[in-house]
């Protein structure tokens, strides 16, 4: 018999907002997409932050803007170049949709983003969450932004267990909407945008999924849970083995690496370059050059990378099932400009075939 969800008292919205925004102004992390006036930068950050860690996004965000500083620059770039700049962030459909939306905006709207969530929803790749985030943060629209962090904060505040259905989503949305302040946007003021960013920041830095920092929470006294809330069991991660070939050759003083180009109609990472996959029976009895784990959505891949053991060892190269037309020798100095899969980039950097760009982490403010 399922236990009924506890009733939740209505939050004192004005008091909650005051405590939250006071905390946020003092303790928010310094991130490059905050306090910017260009809606394009807000849009880019929100797309990059979907299912990706902040530390990884900072590095790619700055590099992406250096290459594509405006919507027009992004629209005019070839898709392969956009994917190359996105490489390492994963979920490459985000980059393709961002590119398509930039082309649409350039052609149909003079390169200007719509200012309302309803209009933003009409663009490729922009859904309910992203449209609300852009509309409130960039344009001050009074609309709630609900991501996983905000949902967790609201469930704990109201003492409600997680409920992954329409009723649960409606409850969270109603609570979030009740807390958003009315539109008030000026040169240094954005009530709705600041509130939404503060909610997300609270969930990301204080109201953590495990071991939340309750004693540092600005709204601790208003919280019904004060700790971890009841959540549904998560689906178990799948585990799969994967083997890849690392084949290098010299061309004068230059070095080339053999890569495979995924088909345009591949269901996963189309038109991306990867190391040639090897069948498991081709690597029996061989010692891998590198072992690593790589997660894609709900699957953990236990990857082993193999290289020929000498000039006479042609067995591995012959075992590659891909057709010759899909295999390409690429100069290692060009790897940074190619749309590589995240796994290929990780392997090539680990084996010193590709240069590693060290990320610059955002500054964190300590809580007194």
mmCIF file of C-alpha atoms in Angstrom:
data_model
loop_
_atom_site.group_PDB
_atom_site.id
_atom_site.type_symbol
_atom_site.label_atom_id
_atom_site.label_comp_id
_atom_site.label_asym_id
_atom_site.label_seq_id
_atom_site.Cartn_x
_atom_site.Cartn_y
_atom_site.Cartn_z
ATOM 1 C CA UNK A 1 0.000 0.000 0.000
ATOM 2 C CA UNK A 2 1.470 3.334 -1.085
ATOM 3 C CA UNK A 3 1.829 5.958 1.595
ATOM 4 C CA UNK A 4 0.059 9.228 0.839
ATOM 5 C CA UNK A 5 2.229 12.274 0.284
ATOM 6 C CA UNK A 6 2.282 14.647 3.263
ATOM 7 C CA UNK A 7 0.433 17.895 2.969
ATOM 8 C CA UNK A 8 2.627 20.920 2.474
ATOM 9 C CA UNK A 9 2.061 24.349 3.954
ATOM 10 C CA UNK A 10 2.063 27.305 1.576
ATOM 11 C CA UNK A 11 5.430 29.060 1.570
ATOM 12 C CA UNK A 12 5.663 32.716 2.560
ATOM 13 C CA UNK A 13 6.760 33.861 -0.909
ATOM 14 C CA UNK A 14 7.964 37.418 -0.064
ATOM 15 C CA UNK A 15 10.041 36.174 2.888
ATOM 16 C CA UNK A 16 11.417 33.265 0.887
ATOM 17 C CA UNK A 17 12.445 35.539 -1.982
ATOM 18 C CA UNK A 18 14.177 38.030 0.327
ATOM 19 C CA UNK A 19 16.214 35.361 2.095
ATOM 20 C CA UNK A 20 17.106 33.609 -1.140
ATOM 21 C CA UNK A 21 18.212 36.664 -3.116
ATOM 22 C CA UNK A 22 20.204 38.074 -0.178
ATOM 23 C CA UNK A 23 22.115 34.793 0.020
ATOM 24 C CA UNK A 24 22.589 34.645 -3.764
ATOM 25 C CA UNK A 25 24.052 38.155 -4.035
ATOM 26 C CA UNK A 26 26.707 37.224 -1.503
ATOM 27 C CA UNK A 27 27.499 33.594 -2.289
ATOM 28 C CA UNK A 28 26.772 32.996 -5.987
ATOM 29 C CA UNK A 29 29.623 31.540 -8.012
ATOM 30 C CA UNK A 30 31.255 33.844 -10.524
ATOM 31 C CA UNK A 31 30.389 32.326 -13.906
ATOM 32 C CA UNK A 32 31.049 33.883 -17.334
ATOM 33 C CA UNK A 33 27.403 33.792 -18.434
ATOM 34 C CA UNK A 34 26.108 35.705 -15.431
ATOM 35 C CA UNK A 35 25.543 39.477 -15.501
ATOM 36 C CA UNK A 36 25.767 39.607 -19.295
ATOM 37 C CA UNK A 37 23.585 41.787 -21.517
ATOM 38 C CA UNK A 38 23.721 39.671 -24.686
ATOM 39 C CA UNK A 39 20.771 37.199 -24.854
ATOM 40 C CA UNK A 40 22.821 35.004 -27.206
ATOM 41 C CA UNK A 41 25.269 34.311 -24.373
ATOM 42 C CA UNK A 42 22.444 33.370 -22.034
ATOM 43 C CA UNK A 43 20.968 31.061 -24.676
ATOM 44 C CA UNK A 44 24.332 29.395 -25.320
ATOM 45 C CA UNK A 45 24.999 28.813 -21.623
ATOM 46 C CA UNK A 46 21.568 27.299 -21.002
ATOM 47 C CA UNK A 47 21.973 24.860 -23.891
ATOM 48 C CA UNK A 48 25.481 23.875 -22.798
ATOM 49 C CA UNK A 49 24.455 23.388 -19.166
ATOM 50 C CA UNK A 50 21.833 20.771 -20.001
ATOM 51 C CA UNK A 51 23.101 17.490 -18.497
ATOM 52 C CA UNK A 52 26.667 18.819 -18.274
ATOM 53 C CA UNK A 53 28.852 19.841 -15.323
ATOM 54 C CA UNK A 54 29.539 23.554 -14.837
ATOM 55 C CA UNK A 55 33.333 23.071 -14.807
ATOM 56 C CA UNK A 56 33.239 21.437 -18.251
ATOM 57 C CA UNK A 57 30.893 24.105 -19.629
ATOM 58 C CA UNK A 58 33.083 27.072 -18.584
ATOM 59 C CA UNK A 59 35.951 25.875 -20.774
ATOM 60 C CA UNK A 60 33.773 25.197 -23.816
ATOM 61 C CA UNK A 61 31.611 28.305 -23.367
ATOM 62 C CA UNK A 62 34.559 30.692 -23.548
ATOM 63 C CA UNK A 63 36.149 28.880 -26.498
ATOM 64 C CA UNK A 64 32.826 28.677 -28.361
ATOM 65 C CA UNK A 65 32.231 32.419 -27.983
ATOM 66 C CA UNK A 66 35.716 33.243 -29.191
ATOM 67 C CA UNK A 67 34.997 31.314 -32.376
ATOM 68 C CA UNK A 68 31.305 32.259 -32.728
ATOM 69 C CA UNK A 69 30.851 35.606 -30.902
ATOM 70 C CA UNK A 70 27.453 36.353 -32.456
ATOM 71 C CA UNK A 71 24.389 34.548 -33.752
ATOM 72 C CA UNK A 72 25.423 35.523 -37.287
ATOM 73 C CA UNK A 73 28.909 34.033 -36.868
ATOM 74 C CA UNK A 74 27.353 30.795 -35.635
ATOM 75 C CA UNK A 75 24.810 30.703 -38.459
ATOM 76 C CA UNK A 76 27.478 31.145 -41.154
ATOM 77 C CA UNK A 77 29.774 28.412 -39.814
ATOM 78 C CA UNK A 78 29.772 24.884 -41.274
ATOM 79 C CA UNK A 79 28.096 22.304 -39.039
ATOM 80 C CA UNK A 80 31.321 20.290 -38.786
ATOM 81 C CA UNK A 81 33.098 23.293 -37.288
ATOM 82 C CA UNK A 82 30.308 23.814 -34.750
ATOM 83 C CA UNK A 83 30.484 20.148 -33.742
ATOM 84 C CA UNK A 84 34.271 20.382 -33.425
ATOM 85 C CA UNK A 85 33.917 23.262 -30.952
ATOM 86 C CA UNK A 86 31.261 21.279 -29.079
ATOM 87 C CA UNK A 87 33.368 18.119 -28.889
ATOM 88 C CA UNK A 88 33.764 16.962 -25.304
ATOM 89 C CA UNK A 89 30.383 18.244 -24.096
ATOM 90 C CA UNK A 90 28.401 15.291 -25.454
ATOM 91 C CA UNK A 91 24.728 15.238 -26.470
ATOM 92 C CA UNK A 92 25.654 16.619 -29.872
ATOM 93 C CA UNK A 93 22.068 17.106 -30.960
ATOM 94 C CA UNK A 94 22.143 20.234 -28.782
ATOM 95 C CA UNK A 95 24.875 21.721 -30.990
ATOM 96 C CA UNK A 96 23.040 20.829 -34.191
ATOM 97 C CA UNK A 97 19.801 22.404 -32.972
ATOM 98 C CA UNK A 98 21.656 25.495 -31.738
ATOM 99 C CA UNK A 99 23.193 25.853 -35.191
ATOM 100 C CA UNK A 100 19.865 25.380 -36.965
ATOM 101 C CA UNK A 101 18.172 27.918 -34.693
ATOM 102 C CA UNK A 102 20.940 30.465 -35.387
ATOM 103 C CA UNK A 103 20.442 29.971 -39.130
ATOM 104 C CA UNK A 104 16.679 30.407 -38.752
ATOM 105 C CA UNK A 105 17.099 33.572 -36.671
ATOM 106 C CA UNK A 106 19.547 35.033 -39.182
ATOM 107 C CA UNK A 107 17.256 34.323 -42.109
ATOM 108 C CA UNK A 108 13.868 35.123 -40.574
ATOM 109 C CA UNK A 109 14.469 37.541 -37.675
ATOM 110 C CA UNK A 110 17.578 39.530 -38.523
ATOM 111 C CA UNK A 111 19.658 37.531 -36.043
ATOM 112 C CA UNK A 112 17.607 38.666 -33.034
ATOM 113 C CA UNK A 113 16.305 36.260 -30.375
ATOM 114 C CA UNK A 114 12.597 36.503 -29.447
ATOM 115 C CA UNK A 115 12.037 38.004 -26.004
ATOM 116 C CA UNK A 116 9.181 35.812 -24.726
ATOM 117 C CA UNK A 117 9.121 32.168 -23.676
ATOM 118 C CA UNK A 118 6.215 31.433 -26.035
ATOM 119 C CA UNK A 119 8.136 32.738 -29.078
ATOM 120 C CA UNK A 120 11.371 31.076 -28.005
ATOM 121 C CA UNK A 121 9.585 27.704 -27.942
ATOM 122 C CA UNK A 122 9.153 27.946 -31.725
ATOM 123 C CA UNK A 123 12.933 27.707 -32.312
ATOM 124 C CA UNK A 124 14.700 24.371 -32.984
ATOM 125 C CA UNK A 125 16.000 22.694 -29.847
ATOM 126 C CA UNK A 126 14.360 25.085 -27.366
ATOM 127 C CA UNK A 127 11.894 23.422 -25.019
ATOM 128 C CA UNK A 128 9.941 24.474 -21.959
ATOM 129 C CA UNK A 129 12.875 24.741 -19.572
ATOM 130 C CA UNK A 130 15.269 26.534 -21.943
ATOM 131 C CA UNK A 131 12.653 29.002 -23.173
ATOM 132 C CA UNK A 132 11.738 29.949 -19.598
ATOM 133 C CA UNK A 133 15.391 30.337 -18.599
ATOM 134 C CA UNK A 134 16.248 32.607 -21.539
ATOM 135 C CA UNK A 135 13.049 34.647 -21.238
ATOM 136 C CA UNK A 136 13.525 35.325 -17.515
ATOM 137 C CA UNK A 137 17.321 35.716 -17.349
ATOM 138 C CA UNK A 138 17.831 37.657 -20.591
ATOM 139 C CA UNK A 139 14.506 39.524 -20.837
ATOM 140 C CA UNK A 140 13.030 39.590 -17.332
ATOM 141 C CA UNK A 141 9.849 37.626 -18.042
ATOM 142 C CA UNK A 142 8.085 36.531 -14.848
ATOM 143 C CA UNK A 143 8.104 32.796 -15.493
ATOM 144 C CA UNK A 144 9.370 29.909 -13.382
ATOM 145 C CA UNK A 145 12.406 27.885 -14.454
ATOM 146 C CA UNK A 146 12.279 24.286 -13.226
ATOM 147 C CA UNK A 147 15.291 22.032 -13.619
ATOM 148 C CA UNK A 148 16.375 19.094 -11.481
ATOM 149 C CA UNK A 149 17.982 21.369 -8.899
ATOM 150 C CA UNK A 150 14.864 23.527 -8.524
ATOM 151 C CA UNK A 151 12.605 20.484 -8.302
ATOM 152 C CA UNK A 152 14.729 19.032 -5.492
ATOM 153 C CA UNK A 153 14.663 22.334 -3.558
ATOM 154 C CA UNK A 154 10.884 22.639 -3.837
ATOM 155 C CA UNK A 155 10.161 19.031 -2.857
ATOM 156 C CA UNK A 156 12.296 19.362 0.256
ATOM 157 C CA UNK A 157 10.849 22.754 1.184
ATOM 158 C CA UNK A 158 7.310 21.403 0.984
ATOM 159 C CA UNK A 159 8.058 17.994 2.500
ATOM 160 C CA UNK A 160 6.847 16.091 -0.549
ATOM 161 C CA UNK A 161 8.431 12.869 -1.893
ATOM 162 C CA UNK A 162 9.525 12.582 -5.495
ATOM 163 C CA UNK A 163 6.701 11.719 -7.890
ATOM 164 C CA UNK A 164 7.638 11.131 -11.538
ATOM 165 C CA UNK A 165 4.257 11.645 -13.175
ATOM 166 C CA UNK A 166 1.978 14.450 -14.375
ATOM 167 C CA UNK A 167 0.653 15.118 -10.858
ATOM 168 C CA UNK A 168 4.156 15.489 -9.455
ATOM 169 C CA UNK A 169 5.306 17.752 -12.272
ATOM 170 C CA UNK A 170 2.220 19.939 -11.945
ATOM 171 C CA UNK A 171 2.804 20.312 -8.204
ATOM 172 C CA UNK A 172 6.418 21.417 -8.652
ATOM 173 C CA UNK A 173 5.510 23.816 -11.459
ATOM 174 C CA UNK A 174 2.743 25.387 -9.356
ATOM 175 C CA UNK A 175 5.077 25.859 -6.394
ATOM 176 C CA UNK A 176 7.805 27.350 -8.564
ATOM 177 C CA UNK A 177 5.402 29.742 -10.296
ATOM 178 C CA UNK A 178 4.029 30.962 -6.961
ATOM 179 C CA UNK A 179 7.507 32.040 -5.862
ATOM 180 C CA UNK A 180 8.632 33.930 -8.978
ATOM 181 C CA UNK A 181 8.491 37.715 -8.464
ATOM 182 C CA UNK A 182 6.654 39.996 -10.858
ATOM 183 C CA UNK A 183 8.559 41.456 -13.764
ATOM 184 C CA UNK A 184 10.891 44.248 -12.705
ATOM 185 C CA UNK A 185 13.823 44.704 -15.046
ATOM 186 C CA UNK A 186 16.158 47.647 -15.262
ATOM 187 C CA UNK A 187 19.804 48.335 -15.936
ATOM 188 C CA UNK A 188 20.887 46.581 -12.725
ATOM 189 C CA UNK A 189 17.687 44.792 -11.744
ATOM 190 C CA UNK A 190 16.058 41.622 -13.015
ATOM 191 C CA UNK A 191 13.771 40.247 -10.336
ATOM 192 C CA UNK A 192 12.554 37.111 -12.126
ATOM 193 C CA UNK A 193 15.893 36.265 -13.721
ATOM 194 C CA UNK A 194 17.806 36.763 -10.485
ATOM 195 C CA UNK A 195 15.300 34.658 -8.548
ATOM 196 C CA UNK A 196 15.475 31.765 -11.038
ATOM 197 C CA UNK A 197 19.263 31.791 -11.042
ATOM 198 C CA UNK A 198 19.264 31.850 -7.241
ATOM 199 C CA UNK A 199 16.936 28.847 -7.103
ATOM 200 C CA UNK A 200 19.193 26.858 -9.424
ATOM 201 C CA UNK A 201 22.296 27.954 -7.519
ATOM 202 C CA UNK A 202 20.768 26.861 -4.212
ATOM 203 C CA UNK A 203 20.134 23.382 -5.588
ATOM 204 C CA UNK A 204 23.547 23.135 -7.235
ATOM 205 C CA UNK A 205 25.667 24.233 -4.263
ATOM 206 C CA UNK A 206 23.653 23.775 -1.032
ATOM 207 C CA UNK A 207 20.567 21.570 -1.486
ATOM 208 C CA UNK A 208 22.644 18.709 -2.902
ATOM 209 C CA UNK A 209 21.159 15.325 -3.908
ATOM 210 C CA UNK A 210 23.193 13.589 -1.203
ATOM 211 C CA UNK A 211 24.239 15.127 2.128
ATOM 212 C CA UNK A 212 22.719 18.590 1.588
ATOM 213 C CA UNK A 213 24.413 21.469 3.443
ATOM 214 C CA UNK A 214 21.304 22.356 5.413
ATOM 215 C CA UNK A 215 23.013 24.492 8.065
ATOM 216 C CA UNK A 216 24.304 26.791 5.314
ATOM 217 C CA UNK A 217 20.902 27.111 3.620
ATOM 218 C CA UNK A 218 19.314 30.591 3.676
ATOM 219 C CA UNK A 219 15.793 29.125 3.847
ATOM 220 C CA UNK A 220 16.517 26.315 6.304
ATOM 221 C CA UNK A 221 13.919 27.632 8.751
ATOM 222 C CA UNK A 222 11.195 27.359 6.080
ATOM 223 C CA UNK A 223 12.062 23.796 5.030
ATOM 224 C CA UNK A 224 9.813 20.845 5.954
ATOM 225 C CA UNK A 225 12.399 18.158 5.197
ATOM 226 C CA UNK A 226 15.770 19.487 6.384
ATOM 227 C CA UNK A 227 17.768 16.738 4.768
ATOM 228 C CA UNK A 228 17.382 14.242 1.946
ATOM 229 C CA UNK A 229 13.866 13.621 0.667
ATOM 230 C CA UNK A 230 12.267 10.364 -0.441
ATOM 231 C CA UNK A 231 13.213 9.597 -4.046
ATOM 232 C CA UNK A 232 12.278 6.847 -6.459
ATOM 233 C CA UNK A 233 14.888 4.147 -7.190
ATOM 234 C CA UNK A 234 17.014 4.948 -10.217
ATOM 235 C CA UNK A 235 17.385 2.546 -13.116
ATOM 236 C CA UNK A 236 20.570 0.515 -12.960
ATOM 237 C CA UNK A 237 23.374 1.522 -15.311
ATOM 238 C CA UNK A 238 24.064 -0.911 -18.135
ATOM 239 C CA UNK A 239 27.646 -2.113 -18.655
ATOM 240 C CA UNK A 240 29.164 -2.959 -22.015
ATOM 241 C CA UNK A 241 32.701 -3.711 -23.230
ATOM 242 C CA UNK A 242 34.119 -1.766 -26.188
ATOM 243 C CA UNK A 243 37.402 -2.055 -28.080
ATOM 244 C CA UNK A 244 39.053 0.498 -30.385
ATOM 245 C CA UNK A 245 42.130 0.678 -32.586
ATOM 246 C CA UNK A 246 44.830 3.317 -32.227
ATOM 247 C CA UNK A 247 46.841 3.385 -35.443
ATOM 248 C CA UNK A 248 49.478 6.071 -36.057
ATOM 249 C CA UNK A 249 51.784 6.635 -38.986
ATOM 250 C CA UNK A 250 54.428 9.156 -39.998
ATOM 251 C CA UNK A 251 54.224 11.383 -43.042
ATOM 252 C CA UNK A 252 57.619 13.056 -43.104
ATOM 253 C CA UNK A 253 57.889 14.933 -39.817
ATOM 254 C CA UNK A 254 54.121 14.888 -39.304
ATOM 255 C CA UNK A 255 51.998 12.251 -37.566
ATOM 256 C CA UNK A 256 48.636 10.927 -38.732
ATOM 257 C CA UNK A 257 46.022 8.931 -36.847
ATOM 258 C CA UNK A 258 43.411 6.647 -38.382
ATOM 259 C CA UNK A 259 39.818 7.724 -37.643
ATOM 260 C CA UNK A 260 36.412 6.463 -38.655
ATOM 261 C CA UNK A 261 33.671 8.862 -39.752
ATOM 262 C CA UNK A 262 30.242 7.896 -38.448
ATOM 263 C CA UNK A 263 27.461 7.876 -41.052
ATOM 264 C CA UNK A 264 25.190 10.910 -41.477
ATOM 265 C CA UNK A 265 22.163 8.794 -40.558
ATOM 266 C CA UNK A 266 23.659 7.184 -37.439
ATOM 267 C CA UNK A 267 21.257 7.238 -34.501
ATOM 268 C CA UNK A 268 24.113 8.225 -32.188
ATOM 269 C CA UNK A 269 26.651 10.972 -32.938
ATOM 270 C CA UNK A 270 26.181 11.166 -36.743
ATOM 271 C CA UNK A 271 28.970 12.759 -38.809
ATOM 272 C CA UNK A 272 31.430 12.539 -35.905
ATOM 273 C CA UNK A 273 34.951 11.114 -36.005
ATOM 274 C CA UNK A 274 35.925 8.268 -33.684
ATOM 275 C CA UNK A 275 38.689 5.703 -33.322
ATOM 276 C CA UNK A 276 37.865 2.612 -35.424
ATOM 277 C CA UNK A 277 35.875 0.103 -33.303
ATOM 278 C CA UNK A 278 37.191 -3.452 -33.097
ATOM 279 C CA UNK A 279 35.193 -6.675 -32.639
ATOM 280 C CA UNK A 280 35.761 -8.361 -29.267
ATOM 281 C CA UNK A 281 37.014 -11.581 -30.839
ATOM 282 C CA UNK A 282 39.814 -9.662 -32.611
ATOM 283 C CA UNK A 283 41.437 -8.584 -29.351
ATOM 284 C CA UNK A 284 41.383 -11.878 -27.444
ATOM 285 C CA UNK A 285 44.778 -12.509 -25.850
ATOM 286 C CA UNK A 286 46.067 -8.995 -26.571
ATOM 287 C CA UNK A 287 47.106 -6.493 -23.927
ATOM 288 C CA UNK A 288 45.390 -3.114 -24.289
ATOM 289 C CA UNK A 289 47.337 0.111 -24.515
ATOM 290 C CA UNK A 290 44.737 1.896 -22.395
ATOM 291 C CA UNK A 291 41.721 1.007 -20.256
ATOM 292 C CA UNK A 292 39.045 3.511 -19.234
ATOM 293 C CA UNK A 293 35.367 3.849 -18.420
ATOM 294 C CA UNK A 294 33.127 6.112 -20.479
ATOM 295 C CA UNK A 295 29.465 6.793 -19.695
ATOM 296 C CA UNK A 296 26.863 7.661 -22.342
ATOM 297 C CA UNK A 297 23.343 8.269 -20.970
ATOM 298 C CA UNK A 298 22.483 5.104 -18.991
ATOM 299 C CA UNK A 299 25.360 2.907 -20.214
ATOM 300 C CA UNK A 300 28.873 2.504 -18.828
ATOM 301 C CA UNK A 301 31.320 1.470 -21.539
ATOM 302 C CA UNK A 302 34.428 -0.327 -20.324
ATOM 303 C CA UNK A 303 36.781 0.677 -23.084
ATOM 304 C CA UNK A 304 40.042 -0.933 -24.126
ATOM 305 C CA UNK A 305 42.298 0.652 -26.751
ATOM 306 C CA UNK A 306 44.694 -1.520 -28.748
ATOM 307 C CA UNK A 307 47.664 -0.769 -30.973
ATOM 308 C CA UNK A 308 49.682 -2.999 -33.270
ATOM 309 C CA UNK A 309 52.592 -4.671 -31.483
ATOM 310 C CA UNK A 310 55.024 -4.088 -34.364
ATOM 311 C CA UNK A 311 55.322 -3.308 -38.086
ATOM 312 C CA UNK A 312 54.480 -6.891 -39.042
ATOM 313 C CA UNK A 313 51.303 -6.943 -36.914
ATOM 314 C CA UNK A 314 48.549 -6.198 -39.438
ATOM 315 C CA UNK A 315 45.896 -8.322 -37.765
ATOM 316 C CA UNK A 316 44.241 -5.493 -35.861
ATOM 317 C CA UNK A 317 43.978 -3.195 -38.878
ATOM 318 C CA UNK A 318 42.398 -5.975 -40.932
ATOM 319 C CA UNK A 319 39.897 -6.662 -38.138
ATOM 320 C CA UNK A 320 38.291 -3.227 -38.408
ATOM 321 C CA UNK A 321 34.810 -3.906 -39.856
ATOM 322 C CA UNK A 322 34.334 -0.411 -41.305
ATOM 323 C CA UNK A 323 34.597 0.107 -45.040
ATOM 324 C CA UNK A 324 37.680 1.865 -46.425
ATOM 325 C CA UNK A 325 35.573 4.843 -47.488
ATOM 326 C CA UNK A 326 34.716 5.536 -43.821
ATOM 327 C CA UNK A 327 38.335 5.450 -42.647
ATOM 328 C CA UNK A 328 40.510 8.544 -42.855
ATOM 329 C CA UNK A 329 44.126 9.343 -41.995
ATOM 330 C CA UNK A 330 44.103 12.666 -40.169
ATOM 331 C CA UNK A 331 47.029 14.864 -39.156
ATOM 332 C CA UNK A 332 47.225 14.948 -35.369
ATOM 333 C CA UNK A 333 47.687 18.722 -35.438
ATOM 334 C CA UNK A 334 44.227 18.996 -37.057
ATOM 335 C CA UNK A 335 42.410 17.001 -34.366
ATOM 336 C CA UNK A 336 41.297 20.119 -32.496
ATOM 337 C CA UNK A 337 39.315 21.329 -35.511
ATOM 338 C CA UNK A 338 37.478 18.046 -36.137
ATOM 339 C CA UNK A 339 34.092 16.963 -34.698
ATOM 340 C CA UNK A 340 35.441 14.161 -32.492
ATOM 341 C CA UNK A 341 33.273 12.029 -30.247
ATOM 342 C CA UNK A 342 33.845 12.634 -26.551
ATOM 343 C CA UNK A 343 35.374 9.193 -26.169
ATOM 344 C CA UNK A 344 37.806 9.700 -29.070
ATOM 345 C CA UNK A 345 38.899 13.041 -27.614
ATOM 346 C CA UNK A 346 39.382 11.478 -24.166
ATOM 347 C CA UNK A 347 41.483 8.589 -25.517
ATOM 348 C CA UNK A 348 43.637 10.740 -27.810
ATOM 349 C CA UNK A 349 44.362 13.170 -24.991
ATOM 350 C CA UNK A 350 45.135 10.414 -22.483
ATOM 351 C CA UNK A 351 47.644 8.893 -24.943
ATOM 352 C CA UNK A 352 49.258 12.281 -25.737
ATOM 353 C CA UNK A 353 48.193 12.127 -29.363
ATOM 354 C CA UNK A 354 46.103 15.269 -28.947
ATOM 355 C CA UNK A 355 46.863 18.414 -26.983
ATOM 356 C CA UNK A 356 45.028 18.812 -23.685
ATOM 357 C CA UNK A 357 43.399 22.177 -22.993
ATOM 358 C CA UNK A 358 43.266 22.608 -19.227
ATOM 359 C CA UNK A 359 39.904 23.964 -18.017
ATOM 360 C CA UNK A 360 39.691 27.191 -16.055
ATOM 361 C CA UNK A 361 37.427 26.546 -13.090
ATOM 362 C CA UNK A 362 35.050 29.253 -11.869
ATOM 363 C CA UNK A 363 35.950 31.035 -8.680
ATOM 364 C CA UNK A 364 33.994 29.810 -5.685
ATOM 365 C CA UNK A 365 33.026 32.027 -2.787
ATOM 366 C CA UNK A 366 33.243 30.501 0.654
ATOM 367 C CA UNK A 367 30.302 30.658 2.982
ATOM 368 C CA UNK A 368 31.006 32.296 6.295
#
